[in-house]
mmCIF file of C-alpha atoms and ligand atoms in Angstrom:
data_model
loop_
_atom_site.group_PDB
_atom_site.id
_atom_site.type_symbol
_atom_site.label_atom_id
_atom_site.label_comp_id
_atom_site.label_asym_id
_atom_site.label_seq_id
_atom_site.Cartn_x
_atom_site.Cartn_y
_atom_site.Cartn_z
ATOM 1 C CA MET A 1367 35.110 15.695 -28.513
ATOM 2 C CA ASP A 1368 36.117 15.502 -24.857
ATOM 3 C CA HIS A 1369 37.374 11.914 -24.627
ATOM 4 C CA ALA A 1370 38.500 12.284 -20.993
ATOM 5 C CA ALA A 1371 35.003 13.355 -19.959
ATOM 6 C CA ASP A 1372 33.496 10.489 -21.966
ATOM 7 C CA ALA A 1373 35.836 7.977 -20.342
ATOM 8 C CA HIS A 1374 34.867 9.326 -16.925
ATOM 9 C CA ARG A 1375 31.194 8.889 -17.842
ATOM 10 C CA THR A 1376 31.739 5.156 -18.341
ATOM 11 C CA ASP A 1377 32.891 4.686 -14.740
ATOM 12 C CA LEU A 1378 29.323 4.743 -13.511
ATOM 13 C CA MET A 1379 27.706 2.640 -10.831
ATOM 14 C CA THR A 1380 24.914 1.076 -12.859
ATOM 15 C CA ILE A 1381 22.276 -0.954 -11.067
ATOM 16 C CA THR A 1382 23.715 -4.164 -12.561
ATOM 17 C CA ARG A 1383 27.229 -3.323 -11.350
ATOM 18 C CA PHE A 1384 25.815 -2.447 -7.933
ATOM 19 C CA VAL A 1385 23.926 -5.730 -7.584
ATOM 20 C CA LEU A 1386 26.921 -7.743 -8.871
ATOM 21 C CA ASN A 1387 29.086 -6.028 -6.225
ATOM 22 C CA GLU A 1388 26.538 -7.005 -3.579
ATOM 23 C CA GLN A 1389 26.439 -10.549 -4.961
ATOM 24 C CA SER A 1390 30.221 -10.891 -4.673
ATOM 25 C CA LYS A 1391 29.823 -10.582 -0.878
ATOM 26 C CA TYR A 1392 28.072 -13.971 -0.954
ATOM 27 C CA PRO A 1393 30.486 -16.464 -2.591
ATOM 28 C CA GLU A 1394 27.797 -19.169 -2.601
ATOM 29 C CA SER A 1395 25.471 -16.988 -4.696
ATOM 30 C CA ARG A 1396 24.728 -18.315 -8.197
ATOM 31 C CA GLY A 1397 23.528 -14.976 -9.543
ATOM 32 C CA ASP A 1398 19.823 -15.857 -9.526
ATOM 33 C CA PHE A 1399 18.844 -12.641 -7.780
ATOM 34 C CA THR A 1400 20.935 -10.558 -10.194
ATOM 35 C CA ILE A 1401 19.172 -12.195 -13.133
ATOM 36 C CA LEU A 1402 15.731 -11.675 -11.570
ATOM 37 C CA LEU A 1403 16.502 -8.040 -10.887
ATOM 38 C CA SER A 1404 17.725 -7.451 -14.428
ATOM 39 C CA HIS A 1405 14.324 -8.664 -15.669
ATOM 40 C CA ILE A 1406 12.513 -6.328 -13.259
ATOM 41 C CA VAL A 1407 14.734 -3.469 -14.467
ATOM 42 C CA LEU A 1408 13.856 -4.316 -18.074
ATOM 43 C CA GLY A 1409 10.143 -4.248 -17.166
ATOM 44 C CA CYS A 1410 10.589 -0.827 -15.533
ATOM 45 C CA LYS A 1411 12.388 0.578 -18.605
ATOM 46 C CA PHE A 1412 9.662 -0.756 -20.874
ATOM 47 C CA VAL A 1413 6.861 0.726 -18.758
ATOM 48 C CA CYS A 1414 8.771 4.006 -18.422
ATOM 49 C CA SER A 1415 9.008 4.256 -22.179
ATOM 50 C CA ALA A 1416 5.286 3.438 -22.570
ATOM 51 C CA VAL A 1417 4.327 6.019 -19.909
ATOM 52 C CA ASN A 1418 6.453 8.673 -21.635
ATOM 53 C CA LYS A 1419 4.851 7.933 -24.980
ATOM 54 C CA ALA A 1420 1.334 7.520 -23.614
ATOM 55 C CA GLY A 1421 -0.109 10.800 -24.867
ATOM 56 C CA LEU A 1422 1.526 10.468 -28.267
ATOM 57 C CA ALA A 1423 0.718 6.838 -28.811
ATOM 58 C CA LYS A 1424 -2.881 7.361 -27.730
ATOM 59 C CA LEU A 1425 -2.385 4.589 -25.221
ATOM 60 C CA ILE A 1426 -4.318 6.603 -22.689
ATOM 61 C CA GLY A 1427 -7.916 5.634 -22.380
ATOM 62 C CA LEU A 1428 -10.028 2.842 -21.113
ATOM 63 C CA ALA A 1429 -9.328 -0.671 -22.263
ATOM 64 C CA GLY A 1430 -12.957 -1.526 -21.688
ATOM 65 C CA GLU A 1431 -12.190 -4.051 -18.971
ATOM 66 C CA THR A 1432 -12.761 -3.963 -15.239
ATOM 67 C CA ASN A 1433 -10.154 -5.302 -12.842
ATOM 68 C CA ILE A 1434 -10.885 -7.345 -9.727
ATOM 69 C CA GLN A 1435 -11.109 -4.173 -7.624
ATOM 70 C CA GLY A 1436 -14.007 -3.085 -9.825
ATOM 71 C CA GLU A 1437 -11.943 -0.247 -11.277
ATOM 72 C CA GLU A 1438 -11.921 0.435 -14.984
ATOM 73 C CA GLN A 1439 -8.559 -0.691 -16.308
ATOM 74 C CA LYS A 1440 -6.585 1.731 -18.386
ATOM 75 C CA LYS A 1441 -4.555 0.521 -21.311
ATOM 76 C CA LEU A 1442 -1.308 1.300 -19.562
ATOM 77 C CA ASP A 1443 -2.300 -0.870 -16.591
ATOM 78 C CA VAL A 1444 -2.977 -3.800 -18.882
ATOM 79 C CA LEU A 1445 0.232 -3.257 -20.787
ATOM 80 C CA SER A 1446 2.352 -2.862 -17.645
ATOM 81 C CA ASN A 1447 0.917 -6.018 -16.147
ATOM 82 C CA ASP A 1448 1.659 -8.003 -19.311
ATOM 83 C CA VAL A 1449 5.180 -6.585 -19.439
ATOM 84 C CA PHE A 1450 6.008 -7.536 -15.851
ATOM 85 C CA VAL A 1451 4.415 -10.988 -15.965
ATOM 86 C CA LYS A 1452 6.367 -11.814 -19.149
ATOM 87 C CA ALA A 1453 9.619 -10.329 -17.816
ATOM 88 C CA LEU A 1454 9.337 -12.250 -14.541
ATOM 89 C CA VAL A 1455 8.357 -15.573 -16.079
ATOM 90 C CA SER A 1456 11.090 -15.357 -18.721
ATOM 91 C CA SER A 1457 13.709 -14.721 -16.023
ATOM 92 C CA GLY A 1458 13.388 -18.406 -15.144
ATOM 93 C CA ARG A 1459 13.845 -17.399 -11.506
ATOM 94 C CA THR A 1460 10.247 -17.140 -10.272
ATOM 95 C CA SER A 1461 7.573 -19.640 -9.262
ATOM 96 C CA VAL A 1462 4.678 -17.531 -7.957
ATOM 97 C CA LEU A 1463 3.620 -14.050 -9.041
ATOM 98 C CA VAL A 1464 0.972 -11.893 -7.412
ATOM 99 C CA SER A 1465 -0.132 -8.819 -9.331
ATOM 100 C CA GLU A 1466 -2.627 -6.160 -8.331
ATOM 101 C CA GLU A 1467 -4.230 -6.619 -11.724
ATOM 102 C CA ASP A 1468 -4.820 -10.377 -11.515
ATOM 103 C CA GLU A 1469 -7.425 -11.917 -9.257
ATOM 104 C CA GLU A 1470 -5.460 -15.141 -8.823
ATOM 105 C CA ALA A 1471 -1.754 -15.720 -8.314
ATOM 106 C CA THR A 1472 0.188 -16.847 -11.400
ATOM 107 C CA PHE A 1473 2.031 -20.149 -11.044
ATOM 108 C CA VAL A 1474 4.961 -20.419 -13.401
ATOM 109 C CA GLU A 1475 5.178 -23.617 -15.471
ATOM 110 C CA PRO A 1476 7.674 -26.147 -14.041
ATOM 111 C CA SER A 1477 10.311 -25.782 -16.802
ATOM 112 C CA LYS A 1478 10.630 -22.033 -16.087
ATOM 113 C CA ARG A 1479 10.455 -22.107 -12.299
ATOM 114 C CA GLY A 1480 12.975 -20.582 -9.932
ATOM 115 C CA LYS A 1481 13.274 -19.904 -6.216
ATOM 116 C CA TYR A 1482 11.688 -16.465 -6.048
ATOM 117 C CA CYS A 1483 8.181 -15.195 -5.642
ATOM 118 C CA VAL A 1484 7.369 -11.632 -6.717
ATOM 119 C CA VAL A 1485 4.417 -9.540 -5.540
ATOM 120 C CA PHE A 1486 3.843 -6.348 -7.514
ATOM 121 C CA ASP A 1487 1.587 -3.530 -8.517
ATOM 122 C CA PRO A 1488 2.595 -2.942 -12.150
ATOM 123 C CA LEU A 1489 1.204 0.598 -12.358
ATOM 124 C CA ASP A 1490 0.220 2.152 -9.066
ATOM 125 C CA GLY A 1491 -1.600 5.484 -8.911
ATOM 126 C CA SER A 1492 -3.399 4.790 -12.146
ATOM 127 C CA SER A 1493 -6.046 7.468 -11.530
ATOM 128 C CA ASN A 1494 -3.180 9.901 -12.224
ATOM 129 C CA ILE A 1495 -2.290 8.534 -15.679
ATOM 130 C CA ASP A 1496 -4.491 10.829 -17.722
ATOM 131 C CA CYS A 1497 -3.058 14.022 -16.244
ATOM 132 C CA GLY A 1498 0.611 13.061 -16.463
ATOM 133 C CA VAL A 1499 1.237 12.982 -12.700
ATOM 134 C CA SER A 1500 3.917 10.592 -11.364
ATOM 135 C CA ILE A 1501 2.927 6.944 -11.182
ATOM 136 C CA GLY A 1502 5.007 3.871 -10.449
ATOM 137 C CA THR A 1503 5.609 0.150 -10.146
ATOM 138 C CA ILE A 1504 5.961 -1.386 -6.668
ATOM 139 C CA PHE A 1505 7.470 -4.810 -6.019
ATOM 140 C CA GLY A 1506 8.464 -7.149 -3.225
ATOM 141 C CA ILE A 1507 10.470 -10.379 -3.445
ATOM 142 C CA TYR A 1508 10.274 -13.514 -1.303
ATOM 143 C CA THR A 1509 12.393 -16.642 -1.461
ATOM 144 C CA LEU A 1510 10.524 -19.933 -1.691
ATOM 145 C CA ASP A 1511 11.574 -22.850 0.457
ATOM 146 C CA HIS A 1512 10.903 -25.226 -2.461
ATOM 147 C CA THR A 1513 9.838 -25.035 -6.119
ATOM 148 C CA ASP A 1514 8.071 -28.388 -6.549
ATOM 149 C CA GLU A 1515 4.411 -27.450 -6.061
ATOM 150 C CA PRO A 1516 4.076 -23.789 -5.141
ATOM 151 C CA THR A 1517 0.760 -22.623 -3.674
ATOM 152 C CA THR A 1518 -0.694 -19.262 -2.581
ATOM 153 C CA GLU A 1519 0.420 -20.114 0.962
ATOM 154 C CA ASP A 1520 3.965 -19.492 -0.266
ATOM 155 C CA VAL A 1521 3.220 -15.791 -0.642
ATOM 156 C CA LEU A 1522 0.999 -15.332 2.399
ATOM 157 C CA LYS A 1523 4.018 -14.552 4.529
ATOM 158 C CA PRO A 1524 4.792 -11.555 6.742
ATOM 159 C CA GLY A 1525 6.628 -8.639 5.180
ATOM 160 C CA ASN A 1526 9.595 -9.200 7.458
ATOM 161 C CA GLU A 1527 10.382 -12.299 5.355
ATOM 162 C CA MET A 1528 10.803 -10.293 2.151
ATOM 163 C CA VAL A 1529 14.363 -10.419 0.811
ATOM 164 C CA ALA A 1530 14.046 -7.292 -1.311
ATOM 165 C CA ALA A 1531 11.581 -4.560 -2.195
ATOM 166 C CA GLY A 1532 11.490 -1.492 -4.350
ATOM 167 C CA TYR A 1533 9.600 0.823 -6.607
ATOM 168 C CA CYS A 1534 10.156 2.576 -9.878
ATOM 169 C CA MET A 1535 8.685 6.053 -10.211
ATOM 170 C CA TYR A 1536 7.764 7.339 -13.634
ATOM 171 C CA GLY A 1537 7.951 11.061 -12.992
ATOM 172 C CA SER A 1538 9.991 14.047 -14.107
ATOM 173 C CA SER A 1539 12.771 11.472 -14.164
ATOM 174 C CA CYS A 1540 12.499 7.700 -13.913
ATOM 175 C CA MET A 1541 13.862 6.512 -10.617
ATOM 176 C CA LEU A 1542 14.245 3.028 -9.193
ATOM 177 C CA VAL A 1543 14.544 2.758 -5.420
ATOM 178 C CA LEU A 1544 15.705 -0.606 -4.112
ATOM 179 C CA SER A 1545 16.535 -2.378 -0.896
ATOM 180 C CA THR A 1546 17.961 -5.873 -0.629
ATOM 181 C CA GLY A 1547 18.001 -5.600 3.144
ATOM 182 C CA THR A 1548 21.194 -3.554 3.429
ATOM 183 C CA GLY A 1549 19.927 0.021 3.183
ATOM 184 C CA VAL A 1550 18.000 1.829 0.473
ATOM 185 C CA HIS A 1551 19.572 2.963 -2.786
ATOM 186 C CA GLY A 1552 18.137 5.122 -5.560
ATOM 187 C CA PHE A 1553 19.035 4.801 -9.256
ATOM 188 C CA THR A 1554 18.033 7.305 -11.914
ATOM 189 C CA LEU A 1555 17.488 6.236 -15.508
ATOM 190 C CA ASP A 1556 19.874 7.949 -17.904
ATOM 191 C CA PRO A 1557 17.711 7.890 -21.042
ATOM 192 C CA SER A 1558 20.712 8.422 -23.329
ATOM 193 C CA LEU A 1559 22.406 5.270 -21.969
ATOM 194 C CA GLY A 1560 19.276 3.300 -21.099
ATOM 195 C CA GLU A 1561 20.912 2.511 -17.745
ATOM 196 C CA PHE A 1562 19.851 3.112 -14.152
ATOM 197 C CA ILE A 1563 22.732 4.942 -12.441
ATOM 198 C CA LEU A 1564 23.262 5.086 -8.675
ATOM 199 C CA THR A 1565 22.368 8.695 -7.811
ATOM 200 C CA HIS A 1566 21.040 8.326 -4.243
ATOM 201 C CA PRO A 1567 23.247 5.893 -2.283
ATOM 202 C CA ASP A 1568 22.188 4.830 1.196
ATOM 203 C CA ILE A 1569 19.033 6.937 1.531
ATOM 204 C CA LYS A 1570 18.177 7.762 5.157
ATOM 205 C CA ILE A 1571 14.844 9.331 6.020
ATOM 206 C CA PRO A 1572 15.116 12.345 8.378
ATOM 207 C CA ASN A 1573 14.079 11.396 11.941
ATOM 208 C CA LYS A 1574 11.329 14.000 11.860
ATOM 209 C CA GLY A 1575 9.726 15.856 8.974
ATOM 210 C CA ASN A 1576 7.469 18.813 8.444
ATOM 211 C CA ILE A 1577 5.090 17.265 5.897
ATOM 212 C CA TYR A 1578 2.025 15.068 6.396
ATOM 213 C CA SER A 1579 0.397 13.307 3.464
ATOM 214 C CA VAL A 1580 -3.162 12.012 3.608
ATOM 215 C CA ASN A 1581 -6.456 12.176 1.701
ATOM 216 C CA GLU A 1582 -8.203 14.659 4.020
ATOM 217 C CA GLY A 1583 -11.419 14.274 2.052
ATOM 218 C CA ASN A 1584 -11.994 11.144 4.143
ATOM 219 C CA ALA A 1585 -11.627 13.037 7.466
ATOM 220 C CA GLN A 1586 -15.295 12.768 8.499
ATOM 221 C CA ASN A 1587 -14.930 8.978 8.584
ATOM 222 C CA TRP A 1588 -11.572 8.716 10.421
ATOM 223 C CA ASP A 1589 -11.112 7.146 13.847
ATOM 224 C CA GLY A 1590 -10.034 9.112 16.964
ATOM 225 C CA PRO A 1591 -6.230 8.678 16.796
ATOM 226 C CA THR A 1592 -5.976 9.655 13.106
ATOM 227 C CA THR A 1593 -8.233 12.689 13.670
ATOM 228 C CA LYS A 1594 -6.159 13.774 16.692
ATOM 229 C CA TYR A 1595 -2.881 13.259 14.831
ATOM 230 C CA VAL A 1596 -3.877 15.372 11.832
ATOM 231 C CA GLU A 1597 -5.232 18.042 14.186
ATOM 232 C CA LYS A 1598 -1.795 18.087 15.901
ATOM 233 C CA CYS A 1599 -0.096 18.458 12.487
ATOM 234 C CA LYS A 1600 -2.210 21.542 11.763
ATOM 235 C CA PHE A 1601 -2.472 23.093 15.239
ATOM 236 C CA PRO A 1602 0.581 21.934 17.245
ATOM 237 C CA LYS A 1603 0.262 22.805 20.937
ATOM 238 C CA ASP A 1604 3.986 22.477 21.752
ATOM 239 C CA GLY A 1605 5.031 25.634 19.914
ATOM 240 C CA SER A 1606 6.441 23.747 16.909
ATOM 241 C CA PRO A 1607 5.463 24.990 13.438
ATOM 242 C CA ALA A 1608 2.429 23.430 11.737
ATOM 243 C CA LYS A 1609 3.267 20.727 9.193
ATOM 244 C CA SER A 1610 2.645 21.259 5.475
ATOM 245 C CA LEU A 1611 0.176 19.032 3.660
ATOM 246 C CA ARG A 1612 1.292 17.351 0.434
ATOM 247 C CA TYR A 1613 -0.859 14.686 -1.218
ATOM 248 C CA VAL A 1614 -0.422 13.536 -4.806
ATOM 249 C CA GLY A 1615 -2.744 10.524 -4.487
ATOM 250 C CA SER A 1616 -0.153 8.290 -6.122
ATOM 251 C CA MET A 1617 1.460 6.111 -3.452
ATOM 252 C CA VAL A 1618 4.850 5.894 -5.140
ATOM 253 C CA ALA A 1619 5.109 9.682 -5.452
ATOM 254 C CA ASP A 1620 3.861 10.357 -1.914
ATOM 255 C CA VAL A 1621 6.138 7.729 -0.365
ATOM 256 C CA HIS A 1622 9.139 8.830 -2.458
ATOM 257 C CA ARG A 1623 8.783 12.415 -1.235
ATOM 258 C CA THR A 1624 8.341 11.177 2.341
ATOM 259 C CA LEU A 1625 11.502 9.057 2.054
ATOM 260 C CA LEU A 1626 13.601 11.961 0.751
ATOM 261 C CA TYR A 1627 12.171 14.891 2.743
ATOM 262 C CA GLY A 1628 10.840 13.137 5.848
ATOM 263 C CA GLY A 1629 7.398 13.381 7.395
ATOM 264 C CA ILE A 1630 4.541 10.923 7.368
ATOM 265 C CA PHE A 1631 2.262 9.240 4.824
ATOM 266 C CA LEU A 1632 -1.087 8.015 6.132
ATOM 267 C CA TYR A 1633 -3.762 5.846 4.571
ATOM 268 C CA PRO A 1634 -5.829 5.105 7.651
ATOM 269 C CA ALA A 1635 -8.883 2.953 8.188
ATOM 270 C CA ASP A 1636 -12.156 4.827 8.065
ATOM 271 C CA LYS A 1637 -15.804 4.036 8.671
ATOM 272 C CA LYS A 1638 -16.331 3.231 4.994
ATOM 273 C CA SER A 1639 -13.113 1.207 4.596
ATOM 274 C CA PRO A 1640 -12.339 -0.417 7.958
ATOM 275 C CA ASN A 1641 -9.192 -2.012 6.495
ATOM 276 C CA GLY A 1642 -8.017 1.111 4.705
ATOM 277 C CA LYS A 1643 -7.445 1.067 0.972
ATOM 278 C CA LEU A 1644 -3.891 -0.039 0.318
ATOM 279 C CA ARG A 1645 -2.956 -3.628 -0.382
ATOM 280 C CA VAL A 1646 -0.758 -5.487 2.069
ATOM 281 C CA LEU A 1647 1.366 -7.630 -0.240
ATOM 282 C CA TYR A 1648 2.340 -5.226 -2.996
ATOM 283 C CA GLU A 1649 1.829 -1.757 -1.480
ATOM 284 C CA VAL A 1650 2.097 -1.834 2.314
ATOM 285 C CA PHE A 1651 4.884 -4.428 2.635
ATOM 286 C CA PRO A 1652 7.361 -3.141 0.030
ATOM 287 C CA MET A 1653 6.976 0.482 1.168
ATOM 288 C CA SER A 1654 7.253 -0.512 4.856
ATOM 289 C CA PHE A 1655 10.373 -2.570 4.089
ATOM 290 C CA LEU A 1656 11.977 0.454 2.392
ATOM 291 C CA MET A 1657 10.964 2.816 5.214
ATOM 292 C CA GLU A 1658 12.491 0.595 7.885
ATOM 293 C CA GLN A 1659 15.637 0.093 5.827
ATOM 294 C CA ALA A 1660 15.928 3.893 5.560
ATOM 295 C CA GLY A 1661 15.602 4.321 9.338
ATOM 296 C CA GLY A 1662 11.886 5.131 9.459
ATOM 297 C CA GLN A 1663 8.890 3.152 10.704
ATOM 298 C CA ALA A 1664 5.679 1.657 9.341
ATOM 299 C CA PHE A 1665 2.664 1.001 11.586
ATOM 300 C CA THR A 1666 -0.836 -0.319 10.876
ATOM 301 C CA GLY A 1667 -2.640 1.297 13.825
ATOM 302 C CA LYS A 1668 -2.204 -1.960 15.730
ATOM 303 C CA LYS A 1669 1.280 -3.288 15.023
ATOM 304 C CA ARG A 1670 4.491 -3.027 13.029
ATOM 305 C CA ALA A 1671 3.325 -3.303 9.405
ATOM 306 C CA LEU A 1672 5.962 -5.896 8.431
ATOM 307 C CA ASP A 1673 4.662 -8.260 11.124
ATOM 308 C CA LEU A 1674 1.243 -8.587 9.483
ATOM 309 C CA VAL A 1675 0.497 -12.068 8.156
ATOM 310 C CA PRO A 1676 -1.876 -11.722 5.192
ATOM 311 C CA GLU A 1677 -4.621 -14.307 4.781
ATOM 312 C CA LYS A 1678 -5.575 -13.303 1.236
ATOM 313 C CA ILE A 1679 -3.364 -12.130 -1.605
ATOM 314 C CA HIS A 1680 -5.327 -8.901 -2.145
ATOM 315 C CA GLU A 1681 -5.795 -8.098 1.560
ATOM 316 C CA ARG A 1682 -5.802 -4.429 2.616
ATOM 317 C CA SER A 1683 -4.443 -2.675 5.698
ATOM 318 C CA PRO A 1684 -4.358 0.827 7.153
ATOM 319 C CA ILE A 1685 -0.820 2.225 7.036
ATOM 320 C CA PHE A 1686 1.164 5.048 8.671
ATOM 321 C CA LEU A 1687 4.733 5.268 7.473
ATOM 322 C CA GLY A 1688 7.606 7.715 7.436
ATOM 323 C CA SER A 1689 10.038 9.448 9.780
ATOM 324 C CA TYR A 1690 10.755 7.545 12.991
ATOM 325 C CA ASP A 1691 9.603 10.267 15.390
ATOM 326 C CA ASP A 1692 6.480 11.164 13.412
ATOM 327 C CA VAL A 1693 5.316 7.533 13.353
ATOM 328 C CA GLU A 1694 6.149 7.319 17.078
ATOM 329 C CA GLU A 1695 3.559 10.064 17.692
ATOM 330 C CA ILE A 1696 0.736 8.247 15.931
ATOM 331 C CA LYS A 1697 1.703 5.022 17.721
ATOM 332 C CA ALA A 1698 1.357 6.851 21.045
ATOM 333 C CA LEU A 1699 -2.137 8.065 20.108
ATOM 334 C CA TYR A 1700 -3.253 4.532 19.214
ATOM 335 C CA ALA A 1701 -1.741 3.199 22.453
ATOM 336 C CA GLU A 1702 -3.690 5.878 24.421
ATOM 337 C CA GLU A 1703 -6.915 4.893 22.655
ATOM 338 C CA GLU A 1704 -6.331 1.231 23.406
ATOM 339 C CA LYS A 1705 -5.822 1.984 27.115
ATOM 340 C CA LYS A 1706 -9.210 3.760 27.209
ATOM 341 C CA ASN A 1707 -11.010 0.752 25.701
HETATM 342 P P1 FDP B 501 -4.949 4.686 -7.453
HETATM 343 O O1 FDP B 501 -6.276 4.409 -6.834
HETATM 344 O O2 FDP B 501 -4.917 5.925 -8.302
HETATM 345 O O3 FDP B 501 -4.346 3.496 -8.178
HETATM 346 O O4 FDP B 501 -3.731 1.973 -4.355
HETATM 347 C C1 FDP B 501 -3.912 2.819 -5.345
HETATM 348 C C2 FDP B 501 -3.766 4.304 -5.059
HETATM 349 O O5 FDP B 501 -3.918 5.021 -6.239
HETATM 350 C C3 FDP B 501 -2.416 4.697 -4.429
HETATM 351 O O6 FDP B 501 -1.383 4.827 -5.366
HETATM 352 C C4 FDP B 501 -2.722 6.000 -3.747
HETATM 353 O O7 FDP B 501 -1.867 6.294 -2.654
HETATM 354 C C5 FDP B 501 -4.140 5.816 -3.292
HETATM 355 O O8 FDP B 501 -4.704 4.777 -4.111
HETATM 356 C C6 FDP B 501 -4.972 7.056 -3.436
HETATM 357 O O9 FDP B 501 -6.212 6.831 -2.900
HETATM 358 P P2 FDP B 501 -7.307 8.017 -2.711
HETATM 359 O O10 FDP B 501 -7.692 8.424 -4.093
HETATM 360 O O11 FDP B 501 -8.409 7.382 -1.957
HETATM 361 O O12 FDP B 501 -6.650 9.115 -1.957
#
């Protein structure tokens, strides 16, 4: 047995150690955020294990229920939602929860309340479950000003007020990407230890990328700026090489690749869905927060995505996010269009 190598293996930056280090920078901190995060991490490990076992355990399949979006819920969606709601409530650090799977916000009973509010999509990209393609959990965290009588108004805040955001991708490896407002850090689950280990410190998105990611099947219904932008990606007139198209159709996977390799992810408005498809609170905001923290940008077609103020908890918005310069180009096309009108 190589004891020296084993000893070295214990000097790992686990996600708990990382967050405790961050916490020590704020002497007034009582560790509430660390506790909340440890419950989110537990939820992610649980869902990861369920996703890995899905085929074996025959968890795949329809649960026979329909969620508020009118989609058939899969068993893993139901399970993941239950796991996260229980993990968050039992942390004793939350007051309001908004989940993609629940029509109404969940208000935590007074004895278990804490100062945080968590918005989340427990299992995003669920149409990819049955074929084993990467799926993920997305979350965003707000601080409440009070815990006495929380209401939905407490979560209808702009994304720029989030204190943390992240996602966990259940793919070829299980990876948790987190920002608490001081950069973006990626942790990979070591299944033998059951710990998330810091593997991607301080992720920075390249300023420009050579990949665009969009559901081109919707092209006939796009507006002018999106159509022009995608045309430019395919037939650049400035002599630059054409961009490659990559689209998994699972937001976590498409955004994760964009974050690491650069480029742009688009889910624009179209004639059939004038507000796009993706949800502001638990898809657009957390991913925009991460993009900005990594040096990229996120734009709705009208404004900076994090400046949106949602009026409903399940509100949707078009979104263009990714490398700074790539998003700059689409912003210029929308600005041109606005000048014409
Ligand atoms: P899904 O419907 O499979 O749950 O918001 C959900 C989402 O996936 C995103 O993860 C993904 O980016 C997008 O929808 C894919 O939508 P299209 O199938 O319309 O491309």
